[in-house]
Amino acid sequence: MSCGYAGPVPPVWKLDGGCSVKSLPNPETLDKLPALCSREYGARAAFRMMTDSSEYREYTFDGVDALSGGCSVRLASLGVKPRDRVGLYAPNSPDWPVAAFGVFRAGGVLVPLDVRAAEAEFVFAAKDSGLRLILASDAHLDKAREFTPSGVKVVSLEAEVAAASADKKKP
């Protein structure tokens, strides 16, 4: 299947506010990407999402770097070790990439779990992937706890990101 473009696609970051498009060097591994972007773009918006109250929730590149680092520490405190599989059971939100980079920085393997999947698909993915932990959005926390195989810890994605944010503010 062709998309109509035969040439190579360069790595490009588009920034808001009329900023120019700029290529970044490719990081050796994904866990290095937040720090690389933080150095390059700092306080600029990395992720922005409109909330139910029609306000924007925004994370800067600096914030993503700090929060994903905090999430990696939180994950380690929950027992996540290098090569452990960590499920992410949440819809799109700024917390999703923060948690994903936190998993990478903790040395874990990210296992995205589809929030629209049927119960049988969720159970199969959770068992087959060998999960150690699931980060579930508050809206899906009860379902995750109900259908997750025994021995797999389920925690709130929002609570862990909030705790990482609070940890970041400590002296």
Short mmCIF file of C-alpha atoms in Angstrom, two decimals:
data_model
loop_
_atom_site.label_atom_id
_atom_site.label_comp_id
_atom_site.label_asym_id
_atom_site.label_seq_id
_atom_site.Cartn_x
_atom_site.Cartn_y
_atom_site.Cartn_z
CA MET A 1 0.00 0.00 0.00
CA SER A 2 1.39 3.38 -0.96
CA CYS A 3 0.68 6.70 0.67
CA GLY A 4 1.79 8.57 -2.46
CA TYR A 5 5.15 9.68 -1.03
CA ALA A 6 8.22 7.71 -2.03
CA GLY A 7 10.95 9.66 -0.26
CA PRO A 8 12.31 9.32 3.26
CA VAL A 9 10.43 11.11 6.03
CA PRO A 10 12.80 13.20 8.18
CA PRO A 11 12.31 13.41 11.95
CA VAL A 12 10.58 16.74 12.50
CA TRP A 13 9.02 18.52 15.50
CA LYS A 14 6.34 21.10 14.86
CA LEU A 15 5.94 23.69 17.57
CA ASP A 16 2.95 25.89 18.26
CA GLY A 17 2.87 29.67 18.09
CA GLY A 18 4.26 29.98 14.58
CA CYS A 19 7.65 28.55 15.50
CA SER A 20 9.73 27.05 12.77
CA VAL A 21 9.98 23.34 12.11
CA LYS A 22 13.27 21.92 13.30
CA SER A 23 14.88 18.50 13.07
CA LEU A 24 16.36 17.05 16.24
CA PRO A 25 19.12 14.49 16.41
CA ASN A 26 17.74 10.99 16.86
CA PRO A 27 18.16 9.85 20.47
CA GLU A 28 19.85 6.49 20.99
CA THR A 29 16.83 5.24 22.96
CA LEU A 30 13.35 6.62 23.68
CA ASP A 31 14.11 7.21 27.36
CA LYS A 32 16.51 9.99 26.27
CA LEU A 33 13.92 11.89 24.20
CA PRO A 34 12.34 14.00 27.01
CA ALA A 35 15.72 15.39 28.11
CA LEU A 36 16.73 16.10 24.50
CA CYS A 37 13.48 17.99 23.84
CA SER A 38 13.71 19.80 27.17
CA ARG A 39 17.16 21.14 26.29
CA GLU A 40 15.97 22.25 22.87
CA TYR A 41 12.46 23.58 23.57
CA GLY A 42 12.27 24.15 27.34
CA ALA A 43 9.14 26.00 28.41
CA ARG A 44 7.30 25.64 25.10
CA ALA A 45 4.13 23.54 24.94
CA ALA A 46 4.75 19.85 24.31
CA PHE A 47 1.18 18.61 24.83
CA ARG A 48 -2.04 20.56 25.08
CA MET A 49 -5.52 19.20 25.61
CA MET A 50 -8.89 20.87 26.13
CA THR A 51 -10.56 19.73 29.34
CA ASP A 52 -14.27 19.17 29.95
CA SER A 53 -14.45 22.72 31.34
CA SER A 54 -13.15 24.10 27.99
CA GLU A 55 -9.81 25.09 29.47
CA TYR A 56 -6.47 23.90 28.20
CA ARG A 57 -4.25 21.57 30.17
CA GLU A 58 -0.69 21.88 28.99
CA TYR A 59 2.66 20.25 29.63
CA THR A 60 5.87 21.94 28.54
CA PHE A 61 8.90 20.06 27.27
CA ASP A 62 10.63 20.83 30.59
CA GLY A 63 7.56 19.52 32.41
CA VAL A 64 7.45 16.29 30.40
CA ASP A 65 11.13 15.70 31.18
CA ALA A 66 10.68 16.32 34.91
CA LEU A 67 7.39 14.42 35.21
CA SER A 68 8.55 11.40 33.22
CA GLY A 69 11.65 11.26 35.45
CA GLY A 70 9.39 11.43 38.50
CA CYS A 71 7.15 8.71 37.06
CA SER A 72 10.17 6.44 36.55
CA VAL A 73 11.06 6.85 40.24
CA ARG A 74 7.43 6.14 41.22
CA LEU A 75 7.40 3.03 39.03
CA ALA A 76 10.61 1.77 40.61
CA SER A 77 9.05 2.28 44.04
CA LEU A 78 6.14 0.11 42.87
CA GLY A 79 8.58 -2.68 42.04
CA VAL A 80 9.13 -2.10 38.31
CA LYS A 81 12.57 -3.30 37.24
CA PRO A 82 14.33 -3.17 33.87
CA ARG A 83 12.56 -5.31 31.25
CA ASP A 84 9.36 -5.57 33.34
CA ARG A 85 6.23 -5.07 31.29
CA VAL A 86 3.98 -2.17 32.29
CA GLY A 87 0.49 -1.81 30.84
CA LEU A 88 -0.94 1.61 30.05
CA TYR A 89 -4.74 1.45 30.04
CA ALA A 90 -5.95 4.97 29.33
CA PRO A 91 -7.36 7.14 26.55
CA ASN A 92 -5.35 9.95 24.97
CA SER A 93 -4.33 12.60 27.47
CA PRO A 94 -1.13 14.49 28.32
CA ASP A 95 -0.56 11.94 31.11
CA TRP A 96 -0.26 9.10 28.56
CA PRO A 97 3.09 10.13 27.00
CA VAL A 98 4.41 11.28 30.39
CA ALA A 99 3.73 7.80 31.78
CA ALA A 100 5.07 6.10 28.65
CA PHE A 101 8.37 7.98 28.92
CA GLY A 102 8.39 7.17 32.65
CA VAL A 103 8.16 3.47 31.78
CA PHE A 104 11.03 3.80 29.29
CA ARG A 105 13.16 5.72 31.79
CA ALA A 106 12.55 3.02 34.43
CA GLY A 107 13.84 0.47 31.91
CA GLY A 108 10.40 -1.09 31.51
CA VAL A 109 8.63 -2.33 28.41
CA LEU A 110 5.47 -0.40 27.55
CA VAL A 111 2.35 -2.45 26.76
CA PRO A 112 -0.43 -0.17 25.47
CA LEU A 113 -3.87 -1.59 26.32
CA ASP A 114 -6.85 -0.46 24.23
CA VAL A 115 -9.60 1.08 26.37
CA ARG A 116 -12.14 0.07 23.71
CA ALA A 117 -11.12 -3.59 23.77
CA ALA A 118 -13.65 -6.20 24.85
CA GLU A 119 -13.11 -7.97 28.17
CA ALA A 120 -11.69 -11.11 26.52
CA GLU A 121 -9.17 -9.07 24.49
CA PHE A 122 -8.08 -7.14 27.58
CA VAL A 123 -7.62 -10.33 29.61
CA PHE A 124 -5.67 -12.00 26.79
CA ALA A 125 -3.35 -9.00 26.34
CA ALA A 126 -2.76 -8.71 30.09
CA LYS A 127 -1.95 -12.43 30.45
CA ASP A 128 -0.02 -12.89 27.20
CA SER A 129 2.26 -9.89 27.73
CA GLY A 130 3.37 -10.90 31.22
CA LEU A 131 2.47 -7.60 32.86
CA ARG A 132 3.88 -6.67 36.25
CA LEU A 133 1.83 -3.47 36.64
CA ILE A 134 -0.98 -1.57 34.93
CA LEU A 135 -1.31 2.21 34.97
CA ALA A 136 -5.04 2.78 34.39
CA SER A 137 -6.89 6.06 33.97
CA ASP A 138 -9.34 6.78 36.76
CA ALA A 139 -12.22 6.27 34.31
CA HIS A 140 -10.99 2.71 33.60
CA LEU A 141 -9.54 1.78 36.99
CA ASP A 142 -12.47 -0.38 38.16
CA LYS A 143 -12.57 -2.34 34.88
CA ALA A 144 -8.81 -2.86 34.99
CA ARG A 145 -8.97 -4.14 38.57
CA GLU A 146 -11.88 -6.44 37.75
CA PHE A 147 -10.31 -8.09 34.70
CA THR A 148 -6.58 -8.01 35.46
CA PRO A 149 -5.00 -11.40 36.22
CA SER A 150 -3.96 -12.01 39.83
CA GLY A 151 -0.45 -10.95 40.71
CA VAL A 152 -0.59 -7.84 38.51
CA LYS A 153 -0.80 -4.57 40.42
CA VAL A 154 -3.21 -1.91 39.10
CA VAL A 155 -2.67 1.76 40.01
CA SER A 156 -4.17 5.09 38.98
CA LEU A 157 -2.36 6.83 36.13
CA GLU A 158 -3.54 10.27 37.26
CA ALA A 159 -2.52 9.63 40.87
CA GLU A 160 0.98 8.50 39.86
CA VAL A 161 1.52 11.53 37.57
CA ALA A 162 0.19 13.84 40.31
CA ALA A 163 2.53 12.21 42.83
CA ALA A 164 5.44 12.61 40.40
CA SER A 165 4.50 16.29 40.09
CA ALA A 166 4.41 16.68 43.88
CA ASP A 167 7.74 14.86 44.21
CA LYS A 168 9.22 17.23 41.62
CA LYS A 169 8.37 20.23 43.83
CA LYS A 170 10.13 18.85 46.92
CA PRO A 171 13.49 20.48 47.76
#
